[in-house]
PDB file of C-alpha atoms in Angstrom:
ATOM      1  CA  ASN I   1      10.909   4.699  10.417  1.00 45.00           C
ATOM      2  CA  LYS I   2      11.169   7.578   9.122  1.00 41.00           C
ATOM      3  CA  GLY I   3      11.389   8.549   5.951  1.00 42.00           C
ATOM      4  CA  SER I   4      11.389   7.499   2.019  1.00 43.00           C
ATOM      5  CA  SER I   5      11.889   3.837   2.133  1.00 46.00           C
ATOM      6  CA  LYS I   6      13.332   2.056  -1.384  1.00 44.00           C
ATOM      7  CA  SER I   7      13.838  -1.727  -2.279  1.00 47.00           C
ATOM      8  CA  PRO I   8      16.516  -1.654  -5.264  1.00 45.00           C
ATOM      9  CA  GLY I   9      15.459  -5.294  -5.354  1.00 48.00           C
ATOM     10  CA  ASN I  10      15.206  -8.002  -2.803  1.00 57.00           C
ATOM     11  CA  SER I  11      14.060 -11.280  -3.543  1.00 66.00           C
ATOM     12  CA  GLY I  12      11.195 -12.709  -0.932  1.00 79.00           C
ATOM     13  CA  THR I  13      10.439  -8.566  -0.324  1.00 91.00           C
ATOM     14  CA  VAL I  14       8.585  -8.520   3.083  1.00 93.00           C
ATOM     15  CA  VAL I  15       7.636  -4.453   4.633  1.00 95.00           C
ATOM     16  CA  ARG I  16       5.415  -5.139   7.039  1.00 94.00           C
ATOM     17  CA  TYR I  17       5.202  -2.941  10.576  1.00 94.00           C
ATOM     18  CA  ASN I  18       6.234   0.127   9.832  1.00 94.00           C
ATOM     19  CA  TRP I  19       5.561   3.462  10.500  1.00 95.00           C
ATOM     20  CA  ILE I  20       6.739   5.173   6.871  1.00 95.00           C
ATOM     21  CA  GLU I  21       6.912   8.899   6.199  1.00 94.00           C
ATOM     22  CA  GLY I  22       7.789  11.219   2.918  1.00 90.00           C
ATOM     23  CA  GLY I  23      10.749  11.114   0.712  1.00 88.00           C
ATOM     24  CA  ASN I  24      10.160  10.981  -3.089  1.00 91.00           C
ATOM     25  CA  ARG I  25       7.275   8.078  -2.372  1.00 94.00           C
ATOM     26  CA  GLU I  26       6.212   6.312   0.771  1.00 96.00           C
ATOM     27  CA  LEU I  27       7.665   2.834  -1.066  1.00 96.00           C
ATOM     28  CA  ASP I  28       9.895   2.199  -3.771  1.00 94.00           C
ATOM     29  CA  LEU I  29       9.548  -1.194  -4.894  1.00 94.00           C
ATOM     30  CA  VAL I  30      12.201  -1.442  -8.309  1.00 91.00           C
ATOM     31  CA  ASP I  31      14.445  -3.906  -9.843  1.00 91.00           C
ATOM     32  CA  ALA I  32      17.417  -5.544  -8.975  1.00 89.00           C
ATOM     33  CA  GLU I  33      19.668  -3.461 -11.112  1.00 88.00           C
ATOM     34  CA  ASP I  34      23.280  -5.299 -10.541  1.00 85.00           C
ATOM     35  CA  ARG I  35      22.225  -8.752  -8.917  1.00 84.00           C
ATOM     36  CA  ALA I  36      20.952 -10.869 -11.957  1.00 90.00           C
ATOM     37  CA  SER I  37      21.272 -13.749  -9.300  1.00 88.00           C
ATOM     38  CA  VAL I  38      18.511 -12.370  -7.276  1.00 90.00           C
ATOM     39  CA  ARG I  39      16.547 -11.303 -10.348  1.00 90.00           C
ATOM     40  CA  GLU I  40      16.799 -15.017 -11.452  1.00 89.00           C
ATOM     41  CA  ASP I  41      15.579 -16.637  -7.421  1.00 88.00           C
ATOM     42  CA  PRO I  42      11.978 -17.741  -7.793  1.00 86.00           C
ATOM     43  CA  ARG I  43      11.212 -15.209  -4.739  1.00 87.00           C
ATOM     44  CA  TYR I  44      11.654 -11.956  -6.765  1.00 88.00           C
ATOM     45  CA  GLY I  45       8.165 -11.828  -8.097  1.00 85.00           C
ATOM     46  CA  GLU I  46       6.982 -11.527  -4.635  1.00 87.00           C
ATOM     47  CA  THR I  47       6.524  -8.639  -2.418  1.00 93.00           C
ATOM     48  CA  PHE I  48       4.275  -8.433   0.709  1.00 94.00           C
ATOM     49  CA  VAL I  49       3.239  -5.104   2.605  1.00 96.00           C
ATOM     50  CA  TYR I  50       1.247  -5.339   4.986  1.00 95.00           C
ATOM     51  CA  GLY I  51       0.807  -3.430   8.410  1.00 95.00           C
ATOM     52  CA  ASN I  52       2.595  -0.373   7.719  1.00 96.00           C
ATOM     53  CA  VAL I  53       1.434   2.496   8.651  1.00 96.00           C
ATOM     54  CA  LEU I  54       2.405   5.030   5.220  1.00 97.00           C
ATOM     55  CA  LEU I  55       1.811   8.852   5.588  1.00 96.00           C
ATOM     56  CA  GLU I  56       2.331  11.689   2.506  1.00 95.00           C
ATOM     57  CA  PRO I  57       2.409  14.941   3.329  1.00 93.00           C
ATOM     58  CA  GLU I  58       1.810  18.018   2.070  1.00 91.00           C
ATOM     59  CA  GLY I  59       3.773  18.803  -0.538  1.00 86.00           C
ATOM     60  CA  ASP I  60       6.156  16.318  -0.073  1.00 86.00           C
ATOM     61  CA  GLY I  61       8.242  14.432  -3.603  1.00 84.00           C
ATOM     62  CA  ASN I  62       5.853  12.563  -5.867  1.00 90.00           C
ATOM     63  CA  ASP I  63       2.720  12.775  -5.436  1.00 93.00           C
ATOM     64  CA  GLN I  64       2.410   8.036  -5.870  1.00 94.00           C
ATOM     65  CA  VAL I  65       2.275   6.281  -2.381  1.00 96.00           C
ATOM     66  CA  VAL I  66       4.038   3.357  -3.691  1.00 97.00           C
ATOM     67  CA  HIS I  67       5.398   2.461  -7.013  1.00 96.00           C
ATOM     68  CA  TYR I  68       6.162  -1.375  -8.235  1.00 95.00           C
ATOM     69  CA  GLY I  69       8.385  -2.750 -10.722  1.00 94.00           C
ATOM     70  CA  GLY I  70      11.030  -1.206 -11.572  1.00 93.00           C
ATOM     71  CA  ASP I  71      13.352   1.901 -13.677  1.00 92.00           C
ATOM     72  CA  SER I  72      15.729   1.040 -14.471  1.00 92.00           C
ATOM     73  CA  GLY I  73      14.619   0.939 -17.854  1.00 92.00           C
ATOM     74  CA  THR I  74      14.991  -2.852 -18.716  1.00 92.00           C
ATOM     75  CA  LEU I  75      11.307  -4.721 -18.843  1.00 92.00           C
ATOM     76  CA  ALA I  76      13.355  -8.106 -18.422  1.00 92.00           C
ATOM     77  CA  TRP I  77      14.598  -7.084 -15.582  1.00 93.00           C
ATOM     78  CA  TYR I  78      10.911  -5.630 -14.275  1.00 92.00           C
ATOM     79  CA  ARG I  79       9.376  -7.556 -10.907  1.00 91.00           C
ATOM     80  CA  LYS I  80       6.585  -9.307 -12.469  1.00 86.00           C
ATOM     81  CA  GLY I  81       5.054 -10.819  -9.974  1.00 84.00           C
ATOM     82  CA  ALA I  82       1.704  -9.398  -7.475  1.00 90.00           C
ATOM     83  CA  LEU I  83       2.657  -6.837  -4.678  1.00 95.00           C
ATOM     84  CA  ARG I  84       0.460  -8.542  -1.911  1.00 95.00           C
ATOM     85  CA  PHE I  85      -0.542  -4.820  -0.066  1.00 97.00           C
ATOM     86  CA  TYR I  86      -3.429  -5.832   2.524  1.00 96.00           C
ATOM     87  CA  HIS I  87      -4.214  -4.512   6.582  1.00 95.00           C
ATOM     88  CA  ASN I  88      -2.282  -1.085   5.987  1.00 97.00           C
ATOM     89  CA  THR I  89      -3.292   2.688   6.757  1.00 96.00           C
ATOM     90  CA  VAL I  90      -2.008   5.226   4.783  1.00 97.00           C
ATOM     91  CA  VAL I  91      -3.495   8.883   5.333  1.00 97.00           C
ATOM     92  CA  SER I  92      -2.253  11.545   2.558  1.00 96.00           C
ATOM     93  CA  LYS I  93      -2.202  15.437   3.453  1.00 95.00           C
ATOM     94  CA  ARG I  94      -1.525  17.176   0.204  1.00 94.00           C
ATOM     95  CA  ARG I  95      -4.047  19.490  -1.810  1.00 93.00           C
ATOM     96  CA  ASP I  96      -3.712  18.427  -4.633  1.00 93.00           C
ATOM     97  CA  ALA I  97      -3.454  14.463  -6.592  1.00 94.00           C
ATOM     98  CA  THR I  98      -2.795  11.180  -4.498  1.00 96.00           C
ATOM     99  CA  THR I  99      -1.973   8.242  -6.267  1.00 96.00           C
ATOM    100  CA  LEU I 100      -2.346   5.516  -4.139  1.00 97.00           C
ATOM    101  CA  PHE I 101      -0.030   1.830  -7.085  1.00 96.00           C
ATOM    102  CA  ARG I 102       2.340   3.127  -9.956  1.00 95.00           C
ATOM    103  CA  LEU I 103       3.253   0.338 -12.197  1.00 94.00           C
ATOM    104  CA  SER I 104       6.072   0.310 -14.182  1.00 93.00           C
ATOM    105  CA  SER I 105       4.629  -1.467 -16.496  1.00 91.00           C
ATOM    106  CA  PRO I 106       1.124  -3.327 -17.581  1.00 91.00           C
ATOM    107  CA  GLU I 107       2.484  -7.177 -16.199  1.00 91.00           C
ATOM    108  CA  GLN I 108       2.611  -5.270 -12.221  1.00 93.00           C
ATOM    109  CA  ARG I 109      -0.496  -6.634 -10.688  1.00 94.00           C
ATOM    110  CA  VAL I 110      -1.760  -5.649  -6.894  1.00 96.00           C
ATOM    111  CA  ASP I 111      -3.361  -7.789  -4.485  1.00 95.00           C
ATOM    112  CA  CYS I 112      -5.393  -5.024  -2.575  1.00 96.00           C
ATOM    113  CA  ARG I 113      -6.862  -5.970   0.509  1.00 95.00           C
ATOM    114  CA  ASN I 114      -8.273  -4.340   3.433  1.00 95.00           C
ATOM    115  CA  ASN I 115      -6.450  -1.222   3.527  1.00 96.00           C
ATOM    116  CA  ILE I 116      -7.773   2.769   4.528  1.00 96.00           C
ATOM    117  CA  VAL I 117      -6.697   4.819   2.551  1.00 97.00           C
ATOM    118  CA  CYS I 118      -8.124   8.825   3.971  1.00 95.00           C
ATOM    119  CA  VAL I 119      -6.866  12.021   2.177  1.00 95.00           C
ATOM    120  CA  THR I 120      -7.435  15.224   3.870  1.00 93.00           C
ATOM    121  CA  ALA I 121      -8.571  16.612   0.442  1.00 92.00           C
ATOM    122  CA  ALA I 122     -11.500  15.890  -1.440  1.00 91.00           C
ATOM    123  CA  GLY I 123     -12.280  12.463  -2.371  1.00 91.00           C
ATOM    124  CA  GLN I 124     -11.841  13.058  -5.958  1.00 93.00           C
ATOM    125  CA  ASN I 125      -8.176  13.619  -5.554  1.00 95.00           C
ATOM    126  CA  LEU I 126      -7.754  10.308  -4.981  1.00 96.00           C
ATOM    127  CA  ALA I 127      -6.840   7.846  -7.228  1.00 95.00           C
ATOM    128  CA  VAL I 128      -5.773   4.282  -6.940  1.00 96.00           C
ATOM    129  CA  LEU I 129      -4.027   3.599  -9.960  1.00 95.00           C
ATOM    130  CA  GLY I 130      -1.196   5.267 -12.440  1.00 92.00           C
ATOM    131  CA  PRO I 131      -2.247   4.216 -16.136  1.00 91.00           C
ATOM    132  CA  MET I 132      -0.608   0.726 -16.084  1.00 91.00           C
ATOM    133  CA  GLY I 133      -1.380  -2.465 -14.613  1.00 93.00           C
ATOM    134  CA  SER I 134      -3.906  -3.973 -12.357  1.00 94.00           C
ATOM    135  CA  VAL I 135      -5.291  -3.820  -9.038  1.00 96.00           C
ATOM    136  CA  GLU I 136      -7.494  -6.351  -7.261  1.00 95.00           C
ATOM    137  CA  MET I 137      -9.198  -5.406  -5.025  1.00 94.00           C
ATOM    138  CA  ARG I 138     -11.176  -6.516  -1.984  1.00 93.00           C
ATOM    139  CA  ASN I 139     -13.059  -4.206   1.020  1.00 93.00           C
ATOM    140  CA  ASN I 140     -10.616  -1.501   0.851  1.00 96.00           C
ATOM    141  CA  TRP I 141     -11.999   1.691   2.425  1.00 95.00           C
ATOM    142  CA  PHE I 142     -11.602   4.924   0.553  1.00 95.00           C
ATOM    143  CA  LYS I 143     -12.988   8.778   0.740  1.00 94.00           C
ATOM    144  CA  THR I 144     -16.148   9.515  -0.984  1.00 94.00           C
ATOM    145  CA  GLY I 145     -15.396  11.205  -4.586  1.00 94.00           C
ATOM    146  CA  TRP I 146     -12.522   8.470  -5.268  1.00 95.00           C
ATOM    147  CA  VAL I 147     -11.643   7.222  -8.767  1.00 92.00           C
ATOM    148  CA  GLY I 148     -10.091   3.955  -9.915  1.00 90.00           C
ATOM    149  CA  ARG I 149      -7.512   4.975 -12.380  1.00 87.00           C
ATOM    150  CA  ARG I 150      -5.537   8.743 -13.380  1.00 77.00           C
ATOM    151  CA  GLY I 151      -5.999  10.270 -16.598  1.00 71.00           C
ATOM    152  CA  LEU I 152      -5.858   7.953 -19.695  1.00 70.00           C
ATOM    153  CA  GLY I 153      -4.310   5.006 -19.983  1.00 75.00           C
ATOM    154  CA  VAL I 154      -4.289   1.088 -19.256  1.00 80.00           C
ATOM    155  CA  GLY I 155      -4.635   0.437 -16.083  1.00 84.00           C
ATOM    156  CA  GLU I 156      -7.362  -2.517 -15.335  1.00 90.00           C
ATOM    157  CA  ILE I 157      -9.157  -2.350 -11.444  1.00 92.00           C
ATOM    158  CA  LYS I 158     -11.032  -4.626 -10.512  1.00 93.00           C
ATOM    159  CA  GLY I 159     -13.238  -5.220  -7.492  1.00 91.00           C
ATOM    160  CA  GLY I 160     -14.121  -1.418  -6.348  1.00 90.00           C
ATOM    161  CA  GLU I 161     -17.277  -2.194  -6.135  1.00 91.00           C
ATOM    162  CA  THR I 162     -16.468  -4.071  -2.375  1.00 91.00           C
ATOM    163  CA  SER I 163     -15.005  -0.686  -1.485  1.00 92.00           C
ATOM    164  CA  LEU I 164     -16.546   1.062   1.681  1.00 89.00           C
ATOM    165  CA  SER I 165     -16.315   4.773   1.096  1.00 90.00           C
ATOM    166  CA  ASN I 166     -17.699   7.972   3.678  1.00 87.00           C
ATOM    167  CA  GLU I 167     -15.965  10.813   4.699  1.00 90.00           C
ATOM    168  CA  PHE I 168     -13.373   9.934   7.556  1.00 91.00           C
ATOM    169  CA  PRO I 169     -12.778   6.644   8.776  1.00 93.00           C
ATOM    170  CA  MET I 170     -12.713   7.787  12.542  1.00 93.00           C
ATOM    171  CA  PHE I 171      -9.908   8.256  13.413  1.00 93.00           C
ATOM    172  CA  VAL I 172      -9.284   8.536  17.584  1.00 93.00           C
ATOM    173  CA  ASP I 173      -7.132  11.633  16.644  1.00 93.00           C
ATOM    174  CA  LEU I 174      -6.478  12.568  12.781  1.00 92.00           C
ATOM    175  CA  PRO I 175      -4.609  15.633  13.521  1.00 91.00           C
ATOM    176  CA  GLY I 176      -3.192  14.020  16.204  1.00 92.00           C
ATOM    177  CA  GLN I 177      -1.550  10.836  14.268  1.00 93.00           C
ATOM    178  CA  ASP I 178      -3.171   8.549  16.265  1.00 92.00           C
ATOM    179  CA  TYR I 179      -4.742   6.291  13.742  1.00 92.00           C
ATOM    180  CA  ARG I 180      -6.244   3.675  15.913  1.00 91.00           C
ATOM    181  CA  LEU I 181     -10.112   2.970  14.795  1.00 90.00           C
ATOM    182  CA  ALA I 182     -12.500   4.870  17.482  1.00 92.00           C
ATOM    183  CA  ARG I 183     -15.857   3.134  18.418  1.00 92.00           C
ATOM    184  CA  GLY I 184     -18.380   3.932  15.488  1.00 89.00           C
ATOM    185  CA  SER I 185     -15.979   3.704  12.906  1.00 92.00           C
ATOM    186  CA  PRO I 186     -17.516   2.480   9.603  1.00 87.00           C
ATOM    187  CA  CYS I 187     -14.227  -0.086   9.305  1.00 91.00           C
ATOM    188  CA  LEU I 188     -14.094  -1.659  12.284  1.00 88.00           C
ATOM    189  CA  ALA I 189     -15.212  -5.473  12.174  1.00 85.00           C
ATOM    190  CA  LYS I 190     -15.370  -5.365   8.283  1.00 85.00           C
ATOM    191  CA  ALA I 191     -11.929  -6.835   7.338  1.00 86.00           C
ATOM    192  CA  LEU I 192     -12.050 -10.053   4.702  1.00 86.00           C
ATOM    193  CA  PRO I 193     -10.405 -13.117   4.593  1.00 86.00           C
ATOM    194  CA  LEU I 194      -6.903 -12.649   2.705  1.00 88.00           C
ATOM    195  CA  ALA I 195      -5.118 -14.839  -0.197  1.00 85.00           C
ATOM    196  CA  PRO I 196      -4.953 -18.324   0.955  1.00 84.00           C
ATOM    197  CA  GLU I 197      -1.358 -18.227  -0.495  1.00 80.00           C
ATOM    198  CA  VAL I 198      -0.961 -15.614   1.688  1.00 86.00           C
ATOM    199  CA  LEU I 199      -2.555 -15.856   4.872  1.00 82.00           C
ATOM    200  CA  GLN I 200      -0.491 -19.468   5.119  1.00 82.00           C
ATOM    201  CA  ARG I 201       2.288 -17.535   5.155  1.00 87.00           C
ATOM    202  CA  TYR I 202       2.189 -13.956   5.563  1.00 90.00           C
ATOM    203  CA  PRO I 203      -0.963 -13.443   8.094  1.00 86.00           C
ATOM    204  CA  LEU I 204      -1.690 -10.199  10.154  1.00 87.00           C
ATOM    205  CA  SER I 205      -0.745 -10.882  14.147  1.00 85.00           C
ATOM    206  CA  ARG I 206       1.024  -7.716  14.875  1.00 87.00           C
ATOM    207  CA  GLN I 207       0.590  -3.777  14.912  1.00 86.00           C
ATOM    208  CA  TYR I 208       2.448  -1.069  14.766  1.00 88.00           C
ATOM    209  CA  VAL I 209       2.886   1.705  18.363  1.00 86.00           C
ATOM    210  CA  ARG I 210       3.749   5.157  17.583  1.00 85.00           C
ATOM    211  CA  HIS I 211       6.241   5.522  17.944  1.00 84.00           C
ATOM    212  CA  GLN I 212       9.113   2.208  17.385  1.00 85.00           C
ATOM    213  CA  SER I 213       6.843  -0.176  19.458  1.00 85.00           C
ATOM    214  CA  GLY I 214       4.192  -3.226  18.328  1.00 86.00           C
ATOM    215  CA  GLU I 215       1.510  -5.039  19.734  1.00 85.00           C
ATOM    216  CA  SER I 216       0.073  -7.950  19.436  1.00 86.00           C
ATOM    217  CA  ARG I 217      -3.261  -7.874  17.255  1.00 82.00           C
ATOM    218  CA  ALA I 218      -6.489  -9.735  18.643  1.00 67.00           C
ATOM    219  CA  GLY I 219      -8.254 -10.434  15.274  1.00 55.00           C
ATOM    220  CA  SER I 220      -7.393  -9.290  11.325  1.00 45.00           C
ATOM    221  CA  ASN I 221      -9.999  -6.249  11.798  1.00 40.00           C
TER     222      ASN I 221
END
């Protein structure tokens, strides 16, 4: 898939094994403004994003990669559950700031595990979270110098000490958009277990093959 992906409030949203490039944001997972039946579904607060390649080009729209919660202004309609974000490869070629998550209110949270988030700018240009919400992190790779939160706010980040960091994750060919890990990459064989409720329902079993193909994935690293 190429272009921004906006989910207007689906229940039990699962985004997996895609190539999503550009747009105002790569993922805009907002509220169901026109469908009360969706908002009342018990699965409305369940969102799973895994095994994707998300690319943020230079100067393209918003500096946020993922927006989660809502944008109608009616807080009662916003998604209140966790965004499960794991085993994704995020590459930003912006020369200015990149923010991985923008959460719409303090009630949104992210379970963020085993992702690679690579910026071509200096590491301090990468922030994990905007001003609100919370992120629980486990074993993600970020460029050295990354920051937890952009500017003032009440957002909370836990687990940052579990992160892996250096200058680049050693892709096979970063300019050529081959984001497989090369031999000797510090990210190889470093994945940790997913949350039990995720592993039973949506385990990582495949990976994207450029373009518009896929293949089985051996192991979970």
